[in-house]
Coordinates of C-alpha atoms in Angstrom, one line a residue:
M212 CA 1.8 -15.7 -25.8
A213 CA 5.1 -14.3 -26.7
S214 CA 5.5 -11.4 -29.5
D215 CA 7.8 -13.8 -31.6
S216 CA 5.2 -16.4 -31.6
K217 CA 4.2 -17.8 -35.5
V218 CA 1.0 -19.7 -36.4
L219 CA 0.4 -22.6 -33.9
I220 CA -0.5 -26.0 -35.5
K221 CA -1.8 -29.1 -33.7
V222 CA -3.0 -32.2 -35.0
D223 CA -6.5 -33.4 -33.3
D224 CA -6.0 -37.1 -32.8
R225 CA -10.4 -37.7 -32.8
V226 CA -10.2 -36.5 -36.4
Q227 CA -7.9 -38.2 -39.0
N228 CA -5.9 -35.2 -40.8
R229 CA -7.6 -32.7 -39.0
K230 CA -5.5 -29.7 -38.0
T231 CA -6.4 -26.8 -35.7
V232 CA -4.4 -23.3 -36.6
Q233 CA -4.3 -20.8 -33.9
W234 CA -3.9 -17.7 -35.9
V235 CA -1.2 -15.6 -34.1
D236 CA 0.6 -14.4 -36.8
P237 CA -1.5 -12.0 -39.3
K238 CA 1.7 -11.9 -41.7
S239 CA 1.9 -15.6 -41.9
S240 CA 0.1 -17.8 -44.8
I241 CA -2.0 -20.3 -43.9
A242 CA -1.1 -22.3 -47.0
S243 CA 2.5 -22.0 -46.5
V244 CA 2.3 -22.8 -42.9
V245 CA 0.1 -25.8 -43.2
G246 CA 2.1 -27.0 -46.2
L247 CA -0.8 -27.9 -48.3
D248 CA -2.4 -26.3 -51.4
S249 CA -5.7 -24.5 -51.1
D250 CA -7.1 -27.1 -53.8
T251 CA -6.5 -29.8 -51.3
F252 CA -7.7 -28.4 -48.0
S253 CA -11.0 -26.7 -46.8
L254 CA -10.4 -23.8 -44.0
F255 CA -13.4 -23.4 -41.7
L256 CA -14.1 -21.2 -38.8
E257 CA -15.2 -22.8 -35.3
D258 CA -18.8 -22.3 -36.1
G259 CA -19.1 -24.3 -39.3
F260 CA -18.3 -21.5 -41.8
E261 CA -16.0 -22.3 -44.2
V262 CA -13.6 -19.1 -45.3
V263 CA -13.1 -19.5 -49.4
D264 CA -11.0 -16.7 -50.1
H265 CA -7.7 -17.5 -47.9
S266 CA -6.6 -14.3 -48.9
M267 CA -8.5 -12.5 -46.7
L268 CA -7.4 -13.7 -43.7
L269 CA -4.3 -11.7 -43.6
E270 CA -6.3 -8.5 -43.6
F271 CA -9.7 -9.5 -41.7
L272 CA -9.2 -12.2 -39.1
P273 CA -8.3 -11.0 -35.8
V274 CA -5.3 -12.6 -34.4
G275 CA -6.5 -15.4 -32.2
T276 CA -9.0 -16.8 -34.4
T277 CA -9.1 -20.4 -34.2
L278 CA -9.2 -22.3 -38.0
L279 CA -10.0 -25.9 -38.6
V280 CA -7.8 -27.0 -41.7
I281 CA -9.6 -30.4 -43.3
P282 CA -8.7 -32.4 -46.4
K283 CA -11.6 -31.5 -49.0
G284 CA -14.6 -33.7 -49.0
Q285 CA -13.9 -34.5 -45.2
T286 CA -16.9 -33.7 -42.9
L287 CA -16.2 -31.3 -40.1
G288 CA -16.5 -33.3 -36.9
N289 CA -19.9 -34.6 -36.2
K290 CA -21.5 -31.6 -38.8
A291 CA -22.7 -32.6 -42.4
K292 CA -20.1 -31.4 -45.0
V293 CA -20.5 -27.3 -45.1
Q294 CA -21.3 -25.8 -48.7
K295 CA -18.9 -23.4 -49.7
S296 CA -19.8 -20.1 -48.3
I297 CA -18.4 -16.9 -46.7
L298 CA -19.4 -15.1 -43.6
P299 CA -21.4 -11.8 -44.4
P300 CA -18.7 -9.8 -42.9
F301 CA -16.0 -11.1 -45.0
E302 CA -18.4 -10.4 -47.8
E303 CA -19.3 -6.7 -46.7
S304 CA -15.4 -5.9 -46.3
V305 CA -14.7 -7.2 -49.5
R306 CA -17.2 -5.1 -51.2
R307 CA -16.0 -2.3 -48.9
R308 CA -12.5 -2.6 -49.9
E309 CA -13.4 -2.9 -53.5
A310 CA -15.7 0.2 -53.6
I311 CA -12.9 2.2 -51.8
Q312 CA -10.4 1.2 -54.5
D313 CA -12.4 2.2 -57.1
A314 CA -13.2 5.6 -55.2
I315 CA -9.3 6.3 -54.8
Q316 CA -8.6 5.6 -58.6
E317 CA -11.3 8.0 -59.5
R318 CA -10.3 10.8 -57.2
K319 CA -6.8 10.0 -58.3
N320 CA -7.9 10.6 -62.1
L321 CA -9.2 14.2 -61.1
F322 CA -5.4 15.1 -59.8
P323 CA -3.3 13.8 -62.5
Q324 CA -0.7 16.4 -61.1
W325 CA 0.0 14.7 -58.3
S326 CA 2.7 12.2 -58.4
D327 CA 2.4 8.8 -56.5
R328 CA 4.6 10.3 -53.4
E329 CA 2.8 13.5 -53.4
W330 CA -0.6 11.3 -52.8
E331 CA 1.6 8.8 -50.3
I332 CA 2.5 12.2 -48.0
R333 CA -1.1 13.6 -48.4
T334 CA -2.4 10.1 -47.5
Q335 CA -0.1 10.1 -44.4
L336 CA -1.1 13.4 -43.2
A337 CA -4.9 12.9 -44.0
A338 CA -4.4 9.6 -41.7
A339 CA -2.6 11.9 -38.7
Y340 CA -6.0 14.2 -38.9
R341 CA -8.2 11.4 -38.5
L342 CA -6.2 9.6 -35.6
F343 CA -6.2 13.2 -34.1
S344 CA -9.9 13.2 -33.8
L345 CA -10.1 9.7 -32.8
Q346 CA -7.9 10.5 -30.0
G347 CA -9.9 13.7 -29.1
W348 CA -6.8 16.2 -29.7
T349 CA -8.8 18.4 -31.8
D350 CA -10.2 21.9 -30.8
L351 CA -12.9 22.3 -33.5
I352 CA -12.1 23.5 -36.6
Y353 CA -8.5 24.9 -35.4
N354 CA -5.3 23.5 -34.8
H355 CA -2.9 22.5 -37.8
L356 CA -1.2 19.3 -39.0
T357 CA 1.2 20.1 -42.1
A358 CA 3.7 18.1 -44.2
R359 CA 6.2 19.3 -46.6
L360 CA 6.0 18.5 -50.2
P361 CA 9.4 16.9 -51.5
H362 CA 9.1 19.0 -55.0
K363 CA 8.8 22.7 -55.7
F364 CA 5.7 24.1 -56.8
S365 CA 5.8 25.8 -60.3
R366 CA 3.8 28.7 -61.3
Q367 CA 3.9 31.4 -63.5
V368 CA 4.1 35.2 -62.0
G369 CA 4.4 37.9 -64.4
D370 CA 6.7 36.6 -67.4
Q371 CA 8.5 34.4 -65.4
I372 CA 8.0 30.9 -64.0
V373 CA 8.5 30.7 -60.2
E374 CA 9.4 27.5 -58.6
E375 CA 8.4 27.9 -54.8
E376 CA 8.8 25.3 -51.9
C377 CA 5.4 24.5 -50.5
F378 CA 3.6 22.3 -48.0
L379 CA 0.1 20.7 -47.5
I380 CA -2.1 21.9 -44.4
N381 CA -6.1 21.5 -43.7
P382 CA -8.7 23.9 -45.6
F383 CA -10.2 26.2 -42.7
G384 CA -13.8 25.1 -42.0
L385 CA -13.6 21.3 -42.2
S386 CA -13.0 18.9 -38.8
F387 CA -10.5 16.5 -38.4
H388 CA -12.7 13.7 -38.9
E389 CA -13.6 15.3 -42.2
I390 CA -10.0 15.6 -43.8
T391 CA -9.0 13.3 -46.7
A392 CA -6.0 13.1 -48.8
S393 CA -7.1 15.2 -51.6
S394 CA -8.9 18.0 -49.5
L395 CA -5.7 19.2 -48.2
V396 CA -4.4 22.5 -49.4
T397 CA -1.3 23.2 -50.9
V398 CA 0.7 26.7 -50.0
N399 CA 3.8 28.3 -50.2
M400 CA 6.1 29.5 -47.6
D401 CA 4.3 33.1 -47.6
G402 CA 0.6 31.6 -47.3
D403 CA -0.4 31.8 -50.8
I404 CA -2.4 29.0 -51.9
L405 CA -1.2 27.1 -54.8
D406 CA -3.6 24.2 -55.0
G407 CA -6.5 24.1 -53.3
G408 CA -7.4 20.3 -53.8
S409 CA -10.9 18.8 -53.6
Y410 CA -12.4 21.3 -51.3
P411 CA -14.1 23.9 -52.7
E412 CA -13.5 26.6 -50.2
R413 CA -10.3 27.7 -51.1
R414 CA -9.2 29.0 -47.4
I415 CA -6.3 28.5 -44.8
N416 CA -6.2 29.4 -41.3
K417 CA -3.5 32.5 -40.7
A418 CA -2.3 31.2 -37.3
G419 CA -1.6 27.8 -39.0
Y420 CA 0.4 29.5 -41.7
V421 CA 2.6 31.2 -39.5
V422 CA 3.5 28.9 -37.0
H423 CA 3.8 26.0 -39.5
S424 CA 5.3 27.9 -42.1
A425 CA 7.9 29.0 -39.6
I426 CA 9.3 25.9 -38.9
H427 CA 9.2 24.3 -42.3
C428 CA 11.3 27.4 -43.6
G429 CA 13.6 27.3 -40.6
R430 CA 14.3 23.8 -40.4
P431 CA 14.5 22.5 -43.8
E432 CA 14.9 19.1 -42.9
I433 CA 11.7 18.8 -41.2
E434 CA 9.3 17.0 -43.3
S435 CA 5.9 17.1 -41.0
V436 CA 5.0 19.8 -38.2
M437 CA 1.8 19.2 -35.8
H438 CA 0.4 21.3 -33.4
C439 CA -2.5 21.1 -30.7
H440 CA -4.2 22.2 -28.1
E441 CA -5.1 18.9 -26.2
D442 CA -6.3 19.6 -22.6
V443 CA -3.8 17.9 -20.6
V444 CA -0.5 19.2 -22.3
T445 CA -2.0 22.4 -22.5
A446 CA -2.7 22.4 -18.8
V447 CA 0.9 21.4 -18.3
S448 CA 2.2 24.4 -20.4
C449 CA 0.2 26.9 -17.8
L450 CA 2.2 25.1 -15.0
G451 CA 5.0 27.3 -13.5
E452 CA 7.2 24.1 -13.2
G453 CA 6.4 22.9 -17.0
F454 CA 7.2 19.7 -18.4
L455 CA 8.8 17.0 -15.7
P456 CA 11.2 15.3 -18.3
K457 CA 12.4 12.8 -15.4
L458 CA 9.0 11.8 -13.9
N459 CA 7.9 8.4 -15.7
Q460 CA 9.2 6.6 -18.7
N461 CA 7.2 8.3 -21.7
S462 CA 8.5 11.6 -19.9
M463 CA 12.3 10.3 -20.2
I464 CA 12.2 9.5 -23.8
V465 CA 10.4 12.9 -24.7
G466 CA 13.7 14.3 -22.6
D467 CA 14.2 18.3 -22.0
I468 CA 11.8 20.3 -24.0
P469 CA 12.1 23.9 -25.0
Y470 CA 9.5 26.8 -24.3
H471 CA 8.3 29.1 -26.4
E472 CA 6.3 32.2 -24.3
Y473 CA 2.8 33.1 -25.1
E474 CA 2.7 36.2 -27.6
G475 CA -1.2 36.1 -28.5
I476 CA -2.8 34.2 -31.0
A477 CA 0.0 33.5 -34.1
V478 CA -1.3 35.9 -36.9
R479 CA 1.9 37.8 -36.9
D480 CA 4.5 37.6 -39.1
E481 CA 7.4 38.3 -36.8
E482 CA 6.8 35.9 -34.2
R483 CA 7.9 32.8 -36.5
A484 CA 11.7 33.8 -36.0
R485 CA 11.1 33.6 -32.5
L486 CA 9.7 30.1 -33.1
V487 CA 12.3 28.8 -35.0
S488 CA 14.9 30.5 -32.4
D489 CA 13.0 28.7 -29.2
L490 CA 12.8 25.3 -31.2
G491 CA 16.1 24.9 -32.0
D492 CA 17.3 21.6 -32.9
K493 CA 14.7 19.6 -30.9
K494 CA 11.6 18.5 -32.3
T495 CA 8.9 19.2 -29.5
M496 CA 8.1 22.2 -27.8
I497 CA 5.7 23.7 -25.3
L498 CA 4.0 26.8 -26.2
K499 CA 3.2 28.2 -22.8
N500 CA -0.3 28.8 -22.1
H501 CA -1.1 27.6 -25.4
G502 CA -0.3 24.0 -26.4
I503 CA 2.1 21.7 -27.9
L504 CA 3.9 21.5 -31.4
T505 CA 6.0 18.6 -32.6
C506 CA 7.9 17.9 -35.9
G507 CA 9.7 15.0 -37.4
R508 CA 11.4 13.9 -40.7
S509 CA 8.2 12.2 -41.3
V510 CA 4.4 12.4 -40.6
A511 CA 4.9 9.1 -38.5
E512 CA 7.6 10.6 -36.5
A513 CA 5.8 14.0 -35.7
Y514 CA 2.8 12.1 -34.5
F515 CA 4.9 9.7 -32.6
H516 CA 6.5 12.6 -30.7
M517 CA 3.1 13.8 -30.2
Y518 CA 1.8 10.5 -28.9
M519 CA 4.5 10.6 -26.1
V520 CA 4.3 14.0 -24.8
I521 CA 0.8 13.8 -24.8
K522 CA 1.2 10.2 -23.0
A523 CA 3.7 11.6 -20.7
S524 CA 1.8 14.8 -19.7
R525 CA -1.2 12.8 -19.0
I526 CA 1.1 10.8 -16.4
Q527 CA 2.2 13.9 -14.7
T528 CA -1.1 15.7 -14.3
H529 CA -2.5 12.2 -13.1
A530 CA 0.4 11.9 -10.6
L531 CA 0.3 15.5 -9.4
S532 CA -3.2 15.2 -8.5
M533 CA -2.3 12.6 -5.8
S534 CA 0.6 14.9 -4.3
P535 CA 1.3 16.1 -1.6
A536 CA -1.2 13.5 0.1
L537 CA 0.9 11.0 -1.9
P538 CA 4.6 12.2 -2.6
V539 CA 5.9 11.9 -6.2
S540 CA 8.5 9.7 -6.7
F541 CA 11.4 10.3 -9.2
P542 CA 13.9 7.4 -10.6
S543 CA 17.4 7.1 -10.2
D544 CA 19.8 9.2 -12.6
N545 CA 21.4 5.7 -13.7
S546 CA 17.9 4.4 -14.5
I547 CA 17.2 7.7 -16.4
R548 CA 20.4 7.0 -18.2
F549 CA 19.7 3.3 -19.2
T550 CA 16.4 4.1 -20.4
L551 CA 17.8 7.1 -22.5
E552 CA 20.3 4.6 -23.9
A553 CA 17.8 1.9 -24.6
A554 CA 15.4 4.0 -26.3
K555 CA 18.1 5.4 -29.2
R556 CA 18.1 2.1 -30.2
F557 CA 14.6 1.3 -31.2
N558 CA 14.1 2.1 -35.2
P559 CA 16.2 5.2 -34.8
E560 CA 16.4 6.0 -38.7
N561 CA 12.4 5.8 -38.9
V562 CA 11.3 6.9 -35.5
G563 CA 7.3 6.1 -35.3
T564 CA 6.9 4.3 -38.7
L565 CA 6.2 1.2 -37.3
E566 CA 3.9 2.6 -34.7
F567 CA 1.9 4.8 -37.6
E568 CA 1.6 1.8 -39.8
A569 CA -0.1 -0.4 -37.5
L570 CA -2.4 2.8 -36.7
I571 CA -3.1 3.5 -40.4
R572 CA -4.4 -0.2 -40.7
D573 CA -6.5 0.5 -37.8
L574 CA -7.9 3.2 -40.0
D575 CA -8.4 1.1 -42.8
R576 CA -10.8 -1.1 -40.6
L577 CA -12.6 1.6 -39.3
D578 CA -13.0 4.1 -41.9
P579 CA -10.6 3.9 -45.0
S580 CA -12.1 7.4 -46.7
F581 CA -9.2 9.3 -45.6
R582 CA -7.4 8.2 -48.5
L583 CA -9.8 9.9 -51.0

């Protein structure tokens, strides 16, 4: 079905005033599309259950569900009129939604010093940690995703009030699937913990601070930095020829990316300057024999770049695994240029935002506890 399809309505001639609605566009309102007030019609699923709370359709009905719209008091085909009811999964979802909203508010009450914007960034970053876990991009409790806070942190040092740039990072010891918005730790650019959040163990990983503080200090326009040791992209970091930017559509969008030589576990402050210098003005960098680093003007953009480079690396390793028995084919320079020009027109001001919002909706259906 075309991506721009709206809700389709067709009248079934066998039953007067009966309409079958194919739920295609989850942003549409059944009432507005059918043109009837909910007080004058009933809405049924095909198995005979009546949906009482129409507002839940937007959140819980999967696209492609068939609905029956029938005037109040009319029977459903040959079946007796169904009493007002609600499907158990809907009921459970409603209770779950209400419970998580209450829990979020309780958690916010514990941290009144955090602004709405800080909560938003914390929630986005926590979602990214959960998505990394779901994708299998984790390495036990190691690796880090960070996000710069938009405000400076004020604290008293001696007789003076000092305002410092700061960013959020995961507390050392939690798995990515355990991260929540409030558990993230606020640190300054020197790695000092300014706000330990809700996790009782107030500590961070030194290696995470070195890599991420380097980019946050050296690239003030960057909000989020992500680094991981995902298997496939790390394998590519070990290849002499490295990443092949012209092999497939994903790699073309990633483009030419810089490299940072392996210097051992990143715990030495003097490596920070070299990390910034090697990254330059790019947003993706391979850490040779180590892993991958991406960054962006938002959490969504940094995640998008990570997804693209890992996807491209996976395609590269699959293609090379079949060579030389099956020679690798590269597209023409003209097609590469066309791809790059076309890609620039896709939401250039908010790279990755639409994709990330869709992924957050998936997370909310699976487990919304990342919002706590």
